[in-house]
């Protein structure tokens, strides 16, 4: 322990000596977590005192918490002292050419139709001035800046817009909310910050892709989106190409705040490394995503396509506080081989005349397990709340499992809550029908699965949807026949 | 183009086809008739390559290839089409998207370039008017909630799109209504040509009022027991299948 500490001290001092900007590649904290590591992270990022205090408070709370075990997932315990909490920029091994990429990954890229330049960027091949993503990003930023939209990394936001960050961070997902949100609050390294001023309709889909330093923001991402009165923003998270990532644990926190008449649309395509066919390796993805419809007539819509990770634990939720506010959750979760997903949503109706809609499509193949877990809660004063939930499961083969756990808590008798659920299997008849039309089994499965997921896919922005469709197909490759 | 020799096939150890012999040449329309349970649907399924059925003997040659060696999708690529009696539903998948995939997969098999959106649309419009199908139907989920007639029309549309060399129509259901019969027949007649052949499988003589066959075969108990021209169908309508039993009992 003492040895550990002195190493950290050394690192901190040496960093102070040489400054933050030089030699970033070598920047790394030692393994493990303690208050000094948190100070190290905060110091690295040159954070104001209040931010450090906030992190430490979260850490101290986290120490008293226990790993949640209620989800329908099984995995060996995570050793939180065996993780490196700061490593910047998080860069996987630099490759010199595409030939060095794992051929399987390469094949997937090709199936996705990803351009060579893009392939290089995604797999960490040094790209010399081929894609000028930085200047692209700058152009977008200028355009957004003219509208008063702030779109930057969380680290920048803490430096440049501390009053906004201070006001909203942890306001939707309190640091004490759950084990992983507390951990994230203590150690988050970066993420996105987005602020849409009153009355502004963001003219483009905001995506981390267009942000400088967007890649590899780390395993503890923190995202905060604030939409002021009457504004609108559509935000895309993630990247549709399969990212290999050596991090075992991901614990992100996303907070959305929508004021009166504001609308936030948040779309995710998650395809972290799911582990191999035997279930070895793969990401544990424990995410806390929550939005608050703070104002009247506000709207928050979550759309997610979850194809990756070995274990997914994720419940994007909406707190419908403003009267007449609307929450939506559209989800496709695919599991194959040994993947496990426990995902769903919470719709918390607090305001009057609030509405929520849940459409969940679970697809399971191999020996995977896919659970939908949803809570619809209607508070005492939430008169005329409406919810509609549709949870459909599609099974490929008979060794996988689909589970549905809907919870409903209604404390106001004017509420109308509807829940529908179906479970179906891809039939041999369906596949044979496609075969007879010249379509091979793999493509047939893709067609059937995409048909099944269509209602959710339709919610995605166009270019995203096309890639998401291909991803579903790739995830399920070899799962039938 | 199709040569079936002494074909034996069955399911779950039970032999259903007990030595089928049949030759079809380009431009011909053949009808296979026979009482329920004689093996008509089995024959259609075996030709299309349904896995449940096991071929235990004989051979099938299609355009110079050993058909039985080919995967179902390769058979389609070679130009074999089966219009299903009960086409399945695929929720969320429109006929348009389904056909776009199918047409391009078949083209890929044949070493042809994929059609782009504009070319596909042009082909689709052409075939839509040929088989007289409404665009609305094609944008809906494949066969989901379709009436019997709509399903039939959709099968015929797909047949027109894929331009098969040999089309097999499984029309074994004796409950087929007159509308569906007319639709199927109009479709077949629309795409009939000197190069293509059709095999109509039916229990029902009535269909043959609309699709006039060059040859009629009677299938009974897994064998073709009688073949003739179109007049055989008429004969069958008058006498029914009962004569078969007598003949077979003697044999
Ligand atoms: N899946 C099956 N399992 C067992 N027997 C079957 C199966 N399918 C068909 N058969 C039997 O095979 C015979 C022929 O059936 P089929 O080909 O459907 O005749 P048809 O189409 O002329 O009515 C019937 O005796 C039927 O009961």
XYZ file of C-alpha atoms and ligand atoms in Angstrom:
759
model
C 0.000 0.000 0.000
C 2.702 2.420 0.998
C 4.682 1.514 -2.018
C 1.634 2.148 -4.157
C 1.182 5.551 -2.656
C 4.723 6.651 -3.224
C 4.485 5.610 -6.825
C 1.432 7.758 -7.234
C 3.086 10.663 -5.546
C 6.008 10.314 -7.825
C 3.779 10.291 -10.801
C 1.891 13.313 -9.668
C 5.021 15.275 -9.011
C 6.577 14.259 -12.263
C 3.439 15.293 -14.026
C 3.495 18.655 -12.412
C 7.082 19.008 -13.463
C 6.573 18.213 -17.087
C 3.104 19.550 -17.513
C 0.041 17.782 -18.747
C 0.393 18.186 -22.426
C 3.659 16.418 -22.988
C 4.066 12.711 -23.323
C 0.395 11.909 -22.933
C 0.868 8.405 -24.247
C 2.719 7.342 -21.153
C 0.097 8.713 -18.836
C -1.296 6.047 -16.633
C -2.307 5.601 -13.050
C -1.259 2.471 -11.214
C -3.818 -0.275 -10.723
C -6.371 0.026 -8.021
C -8.651 2.572 -6.434
C -8.212 4.812 -3.424
C -8.541 8.499 -2.671
C -5.130 9.243 -4.073
C -6.049 7.757 -7.401
C -9.065 10.025 -7.478
C -6.903 13.014 -6.628
C -4.581 11.907 -9.384
C -7.385 11.780 -11.940
C -8.778 15.115 -10.855
C -5.315 16.636 -10.833
C -4.560 15.276 -14.255
C -7.615 16.998 -15.540
C -6.794 20.183 -13.707
C -10.218 20.157 -12.122
C -11.561 22.776 -9.719
C -11.725 21.860 -6.074
C -15.493 21.303 -6.016
C -15.191 18.635 -8.672
C -12.589 16.764 -6.666
C -14.703 17.032 -3.535
C -17.652 15.689 -5.456
C -15.638 12.738 -6.684
C -14.319 11.982 -3.220
C -17.776 12.139 -1.726
C -18.954 9.674 -4.332
C -16.010 7.414 -3.626
C -16.628 7.415 0.110
C -20.219 6.541 -0.492
C -19.288 3.824 -2.964
C -17.108 2.152 -0.347
C -20.233 1.535 1.708
C -22.225 0.073 -1.178
C -22.557 -3.452 -2.429
C -22.528 -4.869 -5.918
C -26.144 -5.193 -7.055
C -27.142 -8.794 -7.540
C -30.792 -8.606 -8.448
C -30.291 -8.697 -12.212
C -30.659 -11.922 -14.153
C -26.990 -12.115 -15.031
C -24.116 -14.226 -13.795
C -20.466 -13.284 -13.952
C -17.421 -13.729 -11.782
C -16.943 -10.918 -9.257
C -15.055 -7.910 -10.556
C -11.869 -7.073 -8.708
C -12.095 -3.308 -8.480
C -8.502 -3.060 -7.302
C -7.301 -4.770 -10.434
C -8.415 -1.985 -12.757
C -6.454 0.955 -14.083
C -8.672 3.963 -13.525
C -6.732 6.481 -15.505
C -4.962 6.010 -18.739
C -4.999 8.800 -21.232
C -5.414 8.930 -24.029
C -6.725 5.436 -23.866
C -5.152 4.077 -26.937
C -4.891 0.500 -27.922
C -1.638 -0.650 -29.464
C -0.768 1.395 -32.508
C -0.768 -0.686 -35.626
C 1.192 0.179 -38.690
C -1.121 -1.144 -41.320
C -4.456 -2.784 -41.768
C -2.738 -6.104 -42.306
C -2.058 -6.211 -38.601
C -5.724 -6.165 -37.712
C -7.385 -9.319 -36.502
C -8.719 -10.868 -39.734
C -12.072 -11.574 -38.132
C -12.491 -7.923 -37.249
C -11.427 -6.982 -40.732
C -14.077 -9.245 -42.225
C -16.692 -7.615 -40.028
C -15.601 -4.175 -41.165
C -15.964 -5.262 -44.738
C -19.432 -6.637 -44.103
C -20.419 -3.360 -42.541
C -19.147 -1.558 -45.594
C -16.833 0.647 -43.593
C -14.349 2.594 -45.652
C -10.666 1.796 -45.382
C -9.851 5.092 -43.731
C -12.544 4.551 -41.230
C -11.319 1.011 -40.602
C -7.925 2.401 -39.808
C -9.297 4.985 -37.465
C -11.385 2.448 -35.588
C -8.706 -0.117 -35.161
C -6.029 2.316 -34.136
C -3.901 2.239 -37.249
C -1.867 5.405 -37.520
C -3.582 7.523 -40.139
C -1.561 10.222 -41.757
C -3.741 13.077 -42.787
C -6.195 10.835 -44.553
C -9.284 11.609 -42.635
C -9.313 15.069 -41.380
C -11.760 14.376 -38.608
C -10.377 17.187 -36.536
C -11.189 19.835 -39.085
C -14.559 18.258 -39.720
C -15.215 18.512 -36.030
C -14.079 22.097 -35.912
C -16.374 23.089 -38.732
C -19.330 21.546 -36.959
C -18.379 23.201 -33.726
C -18.263 26.643 -35.260
C -21.631 26.126 -36.818
C -23.069 24.990 -33.485
C -21.358 27.788 -31.623
C -23.194 30.367 -33.700
C -26.447 28.950 -32.348
C -25.155 29.026 -28.804
C -24.999 25.259 -28.608
C -22.239 23.905 -26.441
C -20.959 20.520 -27.494
C -17.684 19.435 -26.013
C -16.030 16.825 -23.892
C -16.934 16.656 -20.253
C -13.361 17.607 -19.323
C -13.583 20.774 -21.372
C -16.994 21.566 -19.968
C -15.658 21.365 -16.425
C -13.020 23.912 -17.408
C -15.082 26.192 -19.571
C -18.628 25.909 -18.273
C -18.190 24.969 -14.637
C -21.414 26.696 -13.574
C -23.478 24.509 -15.894
C -21.716 21.309 -14.970
C -21.937 22.075 -11.287
C -25.614 22.817 -11.555
C -26.605 19.677 -13.422
C -24.108 16.909 -12.796
C -25.620 14.323 -10.510
C -28.977 16.080 -10.602
C -30.662 13.217 -12.421
C -28.482 10.315 -11.380
C -27.320 11.164 -7.875
C -23.872 9.857 -7.073
C -25.481 7.668 -4.452
C -27.979 6.200 -6.880
C -26.363 2.837 -7.290
C -23.073 1.033 -6.985
C -21.931 1.753 -10.513
C -23.111 5.338 -10.665
C -21.199 6.024 -7.451
C -18.109 4.404 -8.918
C -18.494 6.402 -12.110
C -18.946 9.646 -10.163
C -15.694 8.993 -8.373
C -13.546 8.042 -11.303
C -15.134 9.210 -14.569
C -12.474 10.244 -17.009
C -14.431 11.879 -19.779
C -17.616 11.930 -21.786
C -19.753 14.423 -23.618
C -21.398 17.606 -22.574
C -24.139 19.171 -24.543
C -26.173 22.293 -23.896
C -28.928 23.535 -26.164
C -30.097 27.062 -25.373
C -33.680 28.197 -25.219
C -35.644 27.887 -28.406
C -32.834 26.367 -30.441
C -33.398 23.377 -32.611
C -30.076 21.650 -33.071
C -29.673 21.435 -36.859
C -27.698 18.196 -36.928
C -27.512 14.903 -35.150
C -24.897 15.353 -32.478
C -22.563 12.457 -32.326
C -19.386 11.773 -30.432
C -18.002 10.879 -33.809
C -17.790 14.544 -34.688
C -16.163 15.562 -31.485
C -12.448 16.054 -31.124
C -10.856 13.350 -29.030
C -14.010 11.391 -29.243
C -12.449 7.983 -29.448
C -11.721 5.961 -26.397
C -13.192 8.264 -23.846
C -12.678 5.456 -21.469
C -14.530 2.948 -19.508
C -16.126 5.407 -17.107
C -17.890 7.798 -19.392
C -20.011 10.614 -18.153
C -22.486 12.357 -20.412
C -24.707 15.288 -19.613
C -27.234 16.833 -21.958
C -29.296 19.866 -21.058
C -32.062 21.081 -23.342
C -33.452 24.445 -22.380
C -37.034 25.549 -22.932
C -38.376 24.827 -26.382
C -35.155 23.326 -27.691
C -34.555 20.082 -29.526
C -31.578 17.804 -29.875
C -30.916 14.373 -31.264
C -27.823 12.716 -29.886
C -26.126 9.593 -31.179
C -23.937 7.632 -28.887
C -21.415 5.096 -29.893
C -20.037 3.818 -33.001
C -21.526 1.163 -35.149
C -18.293 -0.599 -35.916
C -17.203 -3.324 -33.570
C -14.712 -1.811 -31.217
C -12.244 -4.151 -29.650
C -11.566 -2.935 -26.209
C -9.421 -4.522 -23.573
C -11.338 -2.977 -20.717
C -13.322 -5.534 -18.876
C -15.595 -3.137 -17.060
C -17.570 -0.228 -18.435
C -19.706 1.841 -16.120
C -21.081 4.920 -17.813
C -23.540 7.477 -16.539
C -25.749 9.518 -18.822
C -27.998 12.297 -17.590
C -30.560 14.146 -19.683
C -32.511 17.212 -18.668
C -35.391 18.549 -20.718
C -37.055 21.812 -19.751
C -40.511 23.072 -20.806
C -41.416 21.980 -24.328
C -37.903 20.663 -24.919
C -37.178 17.369 -26.607
C -34.167 15.094 -26.367
C -33.747 12.059 -28.548
C -30.910 9.806 -27.467
C -29.853 6.901 -29.669
C -27.280 4.276 -28.873
C -25.780 1.472 -30.819
C -23.706 -0.559 -28.418
C -21.402 -3.185 -29.771
C -18.560 -3.639 -27.398
C -16.644 -6.846 -27.614
C -19.006 -9.650 -26.545
C -16.366 -12.258 -25.795
C -15.588 -15.257 -27.913
C -17.864 -18.147 -28.773
C -16.914 -19.957 -25.572
C -17.783 -16.903 -23.518
C -14.228 -15.881 -22.734
C -13.457 -12.203 -22.439
C -15.860 -9.484 -23.371
C -17.020 -6.282 -21.794
C -19.158 -5.946 -18.700
C -21.364 -3.016 -19.439
C -23.070 -1.508 -16.388
C -24.681 1.713 -17.416
C -26.933 4.162 -15.646
C -28.907 6.300 -18.039
C -31.652 8.523 -16.895
C -33.455 11.555 -18.152
C -35.758 13.971 -16.466
C -38.587 15.659 -18.251
C -38.365 18.588 -15.897
C -40.621 20.939 -17.784
C -44.182 20.801 -19.042
C -44.712 19.168 -22.446
C -41.144 17.997 -22.552
C -40.114 14.752 -24.163
C -37.280 12.290 -23.809
C -36.885 9.381 -26.147
C -34.323 6.602 -25.698
C -33.520 4.302 -28.556
C -30.969 1.568 -28.097
C -29.604 -1.259 -30.149
C -27.556 -3.486 -27.912
C -25.553 -6.102 -29.710
C -22.261 -6.244 -27.870
C -20.806 -6.830 -24.407
C -20.565 -10.082 -22.505
C -22.834 -8.711 -19.802
C -25.209 -5.791 -20.196
C -26.929 -4.143 -17.263
C -28.742 -1.097 -18.452
C -32.062 0.633 -17.869
C -32.404 3.989 -19.615
C -35.185 5.676 -17.714
C -37.400 8.724 -17.729
C -38.647 10.753 -14.823
C -41.786 12.417 -16.091
C -41.988 15.340 -13.747
C -43.412 18.054 -15.960
C -47.132 17.886 -16.687
C -47.897 16.519 -20.156
C -44.381 15.216 -20.533
C -43.616 12.147 -22.630
C -41.079 9.374 -22.157
C -40.211 6.754 -24.719
C -37.981 3.716 -24.713
C -37.266 1.727 -27.851
C -34.884 -1.139 -27.474
C -33.432 -3.996 -29.430
C -31.160 -6.270 -27.441
C -29.454 -9.139 -29.189
C -27.541 -11.840 -27.384
C -25.649 -14.728 -28.909
C -23.237 -17.386 -27.674
C -22.719 -16.757 -23.936
C -23.850 -13.135 -23.823
C -26.191 -11.979 -21.093
C -28.336 -8.901 -21.171
C -30.601 -7.570 -18.468
C -32.014 -4.387 -19.851
C -35.171 -2.351 -19.851
C -36.425 0.925 -18.568
C -38.158 2.776 -15.795
C -40.907 5.237 -16.483
C -41.616 7.287 -13.405
C -44.821 9.260 -13.829
C -44.904 12.194 -11.446
C -46.639 14.952 -13.416
C -50.198 15.053 -14.632
C -51.171 13.782 -18.079
C -47.805 12.195 -18.571
C -47.384 9.483 -21.163
C -44.836 6.775 -21.716
C -44.271 4.167 -24.348
C -41.996 1.143 -24.106
C -41.135 -1.048 -27.066
C -38.621 -3.746 -26.267
C -37.442 -6.388 -28.694
C -35.198 -9.091 -27.320
C -33.444 -11.509 -29.625
C -31.601 -14.476 -28.162
C -29.440 -17.069 -29.837
C -26.814 -19.595 -28.802
C -26.880 -20.228 -25.061
C -27.404 -16.575 -24.256
C -29.852 -15.004 -21.846
C -31.846 -11.924 -22.567
C -34.046 -10.290 -19.949
C -36.363 -7.350 -20.137
C -36.829 -5.587 -16.830
C -39.164 -2.651 -16.716
C -40.816 -0.522 -14.119
C -43.807 1.664 -14.751
C -44.548 3.743 -11.715
C -47.399 6.216 -11.355
C -47.242 8.526 -8.361
C -50.238 9.578 -6.309
C -50.600 12.980 -7.933
C -49.938 11.858 -11.475
C -53.481 11.955 -12.729
C -54.259 10.608 -16.182
C -50.925 8.931 -16.666
C -50.741 6.592 -19.645
C -48.307 3.855 -20.387
C -48.112 1.325 -23.134
C -45.496 -1.413 -23.035
C -44.770 -3.969 -25.700
C -42.121 -6.594 -24.989
C -41.409 -9.123 -27.663
C -38.862 -11.896 -27.583
C -37.516 -13.835 -30.490
C -35.607 -17.039 -29.938
C -33.151 -18.671 -32.294
C -32.682 -22.252 -31.311
C -33.770 -23.805 -28.045
C -30.757 -23.394 -25.789
C -31.196 -19.661 -25.205
C -33.480 -17.891 -22.809
C -35.793 -14.894 -22.876
C -37.222 -13.469 -19.696
C -39.573 -10.607 -18.985
C -39.847 -8.858 -15.642
C -42.421 -6.095 -15.815
C -43.071 -4.228 -12.594
C -46.023 -1.918 -12.280
C -46.664 0.398 -9.342
C -49.742 2.518 -9.651
C -50.813 4.881 -6.898
C -53.366 6.875 -8.843
C -56.505 5.219 -10.107
C -56.865 7.384 -13.201
C -53.779 5.714 -14.664
C -53.947 3.482 -17.706
C -51.148 1.008 -17.954
C -51.056 -1.573 -20.701
C -48.538 -4.333 -21.073
C -48.267 -6.770 -23.955
C -45.679 -9.477 -24.341
C -44.996 -12.135 -26.946
C -42.384 -14.808 -27.427
C -41.746 -16.393 -30.785
C -39.189 -18.540 -32.483
C -37.719 -18.186 -35.911
C -39.474 -20.991 -37.688
C -37.888 -23.454 -40.064
C -40.793 -22.644 -42.341
C -39.762 -19.004 -42.470
C -36.186 -19.891 -43.255
C -37.150 -22.423 -45.882
C -39.429 -19.902 -47.508
C -36.505 -17.482 -47.806
C -34.168 -20.259 -48.988
C -36.624 -21.130 -51.713
C -36.408 -17.558 -52.952
C -32.647 -17.850 -53.283
C -31.751 -16.370 -49.902
C -29.251 -18.292 -47.792
C -29.982 -19.064 -44.177
C -27.740 -16.393 -42.710
C -29.327 -13.663 -44.789
C -32.756 -15.103 -44.032
C -32.140 -14.821 -40.301
C -31.012 -11.239 -40.787
C -34.190 -10.400 -42.707
C -36.437 -12.026 -40.136
C -34.650 -10.441 -37.191
C -34.631 -7.007 -38.755
C -38.318 -7.375 -39.493
C -38.896 -8.266 -35.872
C -36.914 -5.239 -34.696
C -38.283 -2.833 -37.282
C -40.390 -0.675 -35.010
C -37.285 0.160 -33.003
C -34.955 0.464 -35.990
C -37.342 3.004 -37.475
C -36.590 5.278 -34.540
C -32.926 5.483 -35.436
C -31.540 8.178 -37.693
C -31.220 6.823 -41.219
C -27.480 6.161 -41.608
C -27.369 4.721 -38.152
C -30.248 2.396 -38.905
C -28.548 0.911 -41.928
C -25.441 0.035 -39.982
C -27.431 -1.188 -37.021
C -29.246 -3.587 -39.334
C -25.987 -5.000 -40.560
C -24.780 -5.314 -36.993
C -27.761 -7.410 -36.004
C -26.958 -9.723 -38.864
C -23.310 -10.002 -37.910
C -24.092 -10.638 -34.267
C -26.315 -13.544 -35.173
C -24.031 -15.089 -37.746
C -23.931 -18.837 -37.545
C -26.684 -19.021 -34.962
C -29.089 -21.059 -37.107
C -28.591 -24.094 -39.271
C -34.987 -29.522 -68.258
C -36.210 -31.646 -65.370
C -35.688 -35.358 -65.271
C -36.909 -37.328 -62.301
C -35.862 -40.966 -62.291
C -37.158 -43.568 -59.892
C -37.331 -41.054 -57.058
C -37.899 -42.484 -53.601
C -38.354 -40.207 -50.626
C -39.964 -40.219 -47.239
C -40.188 -38.657 -43.865
C -39.361 -40.033 -40.451
C -38.604 -43.427 -41.896
C -41.874 -43.637 -43.773
C -41.611 -43.958 -47.515
C -43.993 -41.618 -49.332
C -42.640 -41.369 -52.873
C -42.084 -44.835 -54.196
C -40.403 -44.418 -57.546
C -41.433 -41.305 -59.445
C -40.481 -40.914 -63.101
C -41.168 -37.629 -64.843
C -39.577 -35.600 -67.610
C -40.380 -31.945 -68.250
C -39.086 -30.041 -71.266
C -38.918 -26.266 -71.794
C -42.225 -24.677 -72.706
C -44.337 -27.445 -71.243
C -47.008 -27.273 -68.602
C -47.475 -30.410 -66.551
C -50.149 -31.132 -64.025
C -49.875 -33.660 -61.268
C -53.161 -34.752 -59.812
C -54.126 -37.319 -57.292
C -56.175 -37.962 -54.189
C -55.211 -36.585 -50.802
C -52.286 -38.308 -49.231
C -50.880 -39.576 -52.499
C -47.621 -37.632 -52.053
C -48.132 -34.489 -54.155
C -46.907 -32.008 -51.568
C -44.056 -34.304 -50.702
C -42.916 -34.244 -54.308
C -42.992 -30.440 -54.370
C -41.067 -30.242 -51.086
C -38.433 -32.730 -52.198
C -37.866 -30.838 -55.435
C -37.513 -27.558 -53.565
C -35.122 -29.138 -51.076
C -36.997 -29.161 -47.818
C -34.735 -30.751 -45.226
C -37.385 -32.728 -43.359
C -37.713 -35.063 -46.294
C -35.175 -37.740 -46.930
C -34.419 -38.922 -50.422
C -33.792 -42.648 -50.306
C -33.281 -43.399 -53.962
C -33.375 -42.223 -57.562
C -32.122 -39.049 -59.176
C -33.321 -35.634 -60.255
C -31.543 -33.720 -62.949
C -32.347 -30.042 -63.476
C -30.789 -28.204 -66.409
C -27.903 -30.632 -66.457
C -27.245 -30.494 -62.721
C -27.903 -32.962 -59.953
C -30.715 -31.099 -58.229
C -30.591 -33.207 -55.091
C -27.014 -32.117 -54.434
C -27.964 -28.440 -54.329
C -29.000 -26.399 -51.288
C -32.514 -24.955 -51.538
C -31.195 -21.447 -52.251
C -28.967 -22.805 -55.016
C -31.966 -24.526 -56.566
C -33.682 -21.151 -56.611
C -30.560 -19.685 -58.155
C -30.689 -22.308 -60.865
C -34.214 -21.194 -61.662
C -36.534 -23.367 -59.632
C -39.456 -21.657 -57.976
C -42.062 -23.067 -55.646
C -45.299 -21.180 -55.123
C -46.345 -22.248 -51.657
C -49.812 -23.374 -50.778
C -49.450 -21.748 -47.367
C -46.819 -19.018 -47.615
C -45.421 -18.053 -44.220
C -45.712 -14.672 -42.584
C -42.628 -12.630 -41.778
C -43.612 -9.701 -39.557
C -41.840 -6.425 -40.248
C -40.437 -7.542 -43.590
C -42.164 -6.040 -46.608
C -42.510 -7.989 -49.829
C -40.527 -5.232 -51.523
C -37.536 -5.676 -49.225
C -37.866 -9.410 -49.358
C -37.850 -9.390 -53.144
C -35.017 -6.908 -53.331
C -32.899 -9.319 -51.343
C -34.121 -12.374 -53.228
C -33.625 -10.906 -56.701
C -30.128 -9.770 -55.876
C -29.163 -13.022 -54.186
C -30.307 -14.941 -57.220
C -28.436 -12.544 -59.471
C -25.332 -13.008 -57.357
C -25.686 -16.772 -57.728
C -25.848 -16.321 -61.481
C -22.834 -14.054 -61.511
C -24.870 -10.975 -62.415
C -24.503 -7.506 -60.940
C -26.934 -6.534 -58.217
C -29.748 -4.261 -59.311
C -29.592 -0.790 -57.841
C -32.654 0.845 -56.349
C -33.779 2.423 -59.614
C -33.356 -0.728 -61.654
C -35.140 -2.771 -59.047
C -38.028 -0.339 -58.974
C -38.356 -0.534 -62.723
C -38.442 -4.336 -62.664
C -40.942 -4.258 -59.854
C -43.286 -1.887 -61.654
C -43.164 -4.026 -64.745
C -44.024 -7.208 -62.839
C -46.642 -5.489 -60.729
C -48.625 -4.602 -63.788
C -48.029 -8.029 -65.297
C -49.624 -9.834 -62.379
C -51.898 -6.969 -61.432
C -50.900 -6.543 -57.798
C -51.436 -3.461 -55.679
C -48.413 -1.596 -54.331
C -49.959 -1.364 -50.871
C -49.804 -5.081 -50.525
C -46.104 -5.076 -51.298
C -45.273 -2.564 -48.597
C -47.047 -4.533 -45.896
C -45.384 -7.223 -43.794
C -44.909 -10.318 -45.909
C -48.161 -12.318 -45.926
C -49.165 -10.979 -42.536
C -52.908 -10.644 -42.392
C -53.213 -11.298 -46.123
C -56.385 -12.950 -47.414
C -56.046 -16.236 -49.292
C -56.325 -14.411 -52.597
C -53.742 -11.809 -51.591
C -51.283 -14.487 -50.562
C -51.749 -16.211 -53.872
C -51.280 -12.999 -55.796
C -48.154 -12.274 -53.814
C -46.708 -15.708 -54.623
C -47.404 -15.135 -58.281
C -45.789 -11.712 -58.098
C -42.662 -13.220 -56.563
C -42.632 -15.811 -59.307
C -42.767 -13.092 -61.924
C -39.965 -11.186 -60.192
C -37.641 -14.148 -60.052
C -38.357 -15.285 -63.623
C -37.909 -18.986 -62.918
C -37.151 -21.604 -65.531
C -39.330 -24.106 -63.744
C -42.210 -22.955 -61.609
C -43.883 -25.451 -59.312
C -47.283 -24.476 -58.016
C -48.445 -26.343 -54.980
C -52.206 -26.071 -55.213
C -53.085 -29.218 -53.359
C -55.712 -27.628 -51.189
C -59.095 -28.727 -52.398
C -60.575 -25.784 -50.561
C -58.981 -23.311 -52.936
C -61.540 -20.696 -53.887
C -62.259 -19.714 -57.432
C -60.680 -16.296 -57.007
C -57.384 -17.743 -55.907
C -57.494 -20.195 -58.797
C -58.028 -17.392 -61.273
C -55.182 -15.355 -59.805
C -52.764 -18.243 -59.882
C -53.750 -19.135 -63.412
C -53.515 -15.590 -64.722
C -50.045 -15.299 -63.248
C -48.848 -18.546 -64.727
C -50.265 -17.665 -68.107
C -48.645 -14.240 -67.990
C -45.159 -15.618 -67.572
C -45.600 -18.700 -69.705
C -43.007 -18.903 -72.463
C -41.186 -21.298 -74.763
C -38.188 -21.403 -72.451
C -39.995 -21.899 -69.169
C -41.868 -24.840 -67.817
C -44.550 -25.151 -65.172
C -45.518 -27.964 -62.880
C -48.928 -27.542 -61.322
C -49.764 -29.793 -58.447
C -53.429 -29.989 -57.690
C -56.135 -32.106 -56.312
C -58.632 -30.130 -58.173
C -59.515 -30.451 -61.810
C -60.982 -26.972 -61.801
C -57.620 -25.245 -61.765
C -56.905 -26.864 -65.103
C -59.812 -25.014 -66.677
C -57.633 -21.954 -66.270
C -54.152 -23.327 -66.718
C -54.305 -25.670 -69.652
C -51.706 -28.385 -69.208
C -49.869 -30.196 -71.952
C -49.576 -33.271 -69.780
C -51.506 -34.645 -66.861
C -50.129 -37.223 -64.462
C -51.996 -39.082 -61.816
C -50.130 -39.694 -58.618
C -51.357 -42.438 -56.392
C -49.707 -43.955 -53.382
C -46.333 -42.489 -54.218
C -46.263 -43.448 -57.868
C -47.394 -41.915 -61.152
C -49.943 -44.416 -62.224
C -51.302 -42.724 -65.286
C -50.187 -40.020 -67.701
C -51.946 -38.395 -70.613
C -52.964 -35.156 -72.254
C -55.318 -32.548 -70.841
C -58.297 -34.779 -71.519
C -57.135 -37.021 -68.691
C -58.022 -34.263 -66.276
C -61.545 -34.096 -67.629
C -61.856 -37.824 -67.422
C -60.770 -37.717 -63.823
C -63.352 -35.115 -63.021
C -66.082 -37.341 -64.317
C -64.977 -40.592 -62.801
C -63.152 -39.325 -59.738
C -60.225 -41.119 -58.259
C -62.154 -44.183 -57.287
C -61.134 -46.013 -60.444
C -57.557 -45.899 -59.196
C -58.299 -48.026 -56.248
C -59.829 -50.664 -58.460
C -56.954 -50.572 -60.891
C -54.395 -50.617 -58.146
C -56.068 -53.424 -56.316
C -55.853 -55.541 -59.397
C -52.214 -54.638 -59.944
N -44.465 -34.666 -41.624
C -45.000 -35.869 -41.922
N -44.832 -36.887 -41.087
C -45.350 -38.089 -41.350
N -46.079 -38.349 -42.443
C -46.295 -37.369 -43.327
C -45.755 -36.067 -43.103
N -46.116 -35.290 -44.154
C -46.850 -36.063 -44.961
N -46.964 -37.309 -44.473
C -47.701 -38.417 -45.068
O -47.229 -38.610 -46.374
C -48.281 -38.932 -47.252
C -48.298 -38.007 -48.443
O -48.592 -36.687 -48.032
P -48.644 -35.446 -49.017
O -47.383 -35.407 -49.781
O -49.010 -34.258 -48.207
O -49.843 -35.841 -49.997
P -50.782 -34.900 -50.854
O -50.090 -33.617 -51.029
O -50.935 -35.649 -52.108
O -52.062 -34.805 -50.096
C -49.551 -38.887 -46.419
O -49.878 -40.212 -46.048
C -49.164 -38.077 -45.233
O -49.889 -38.452 -44.093
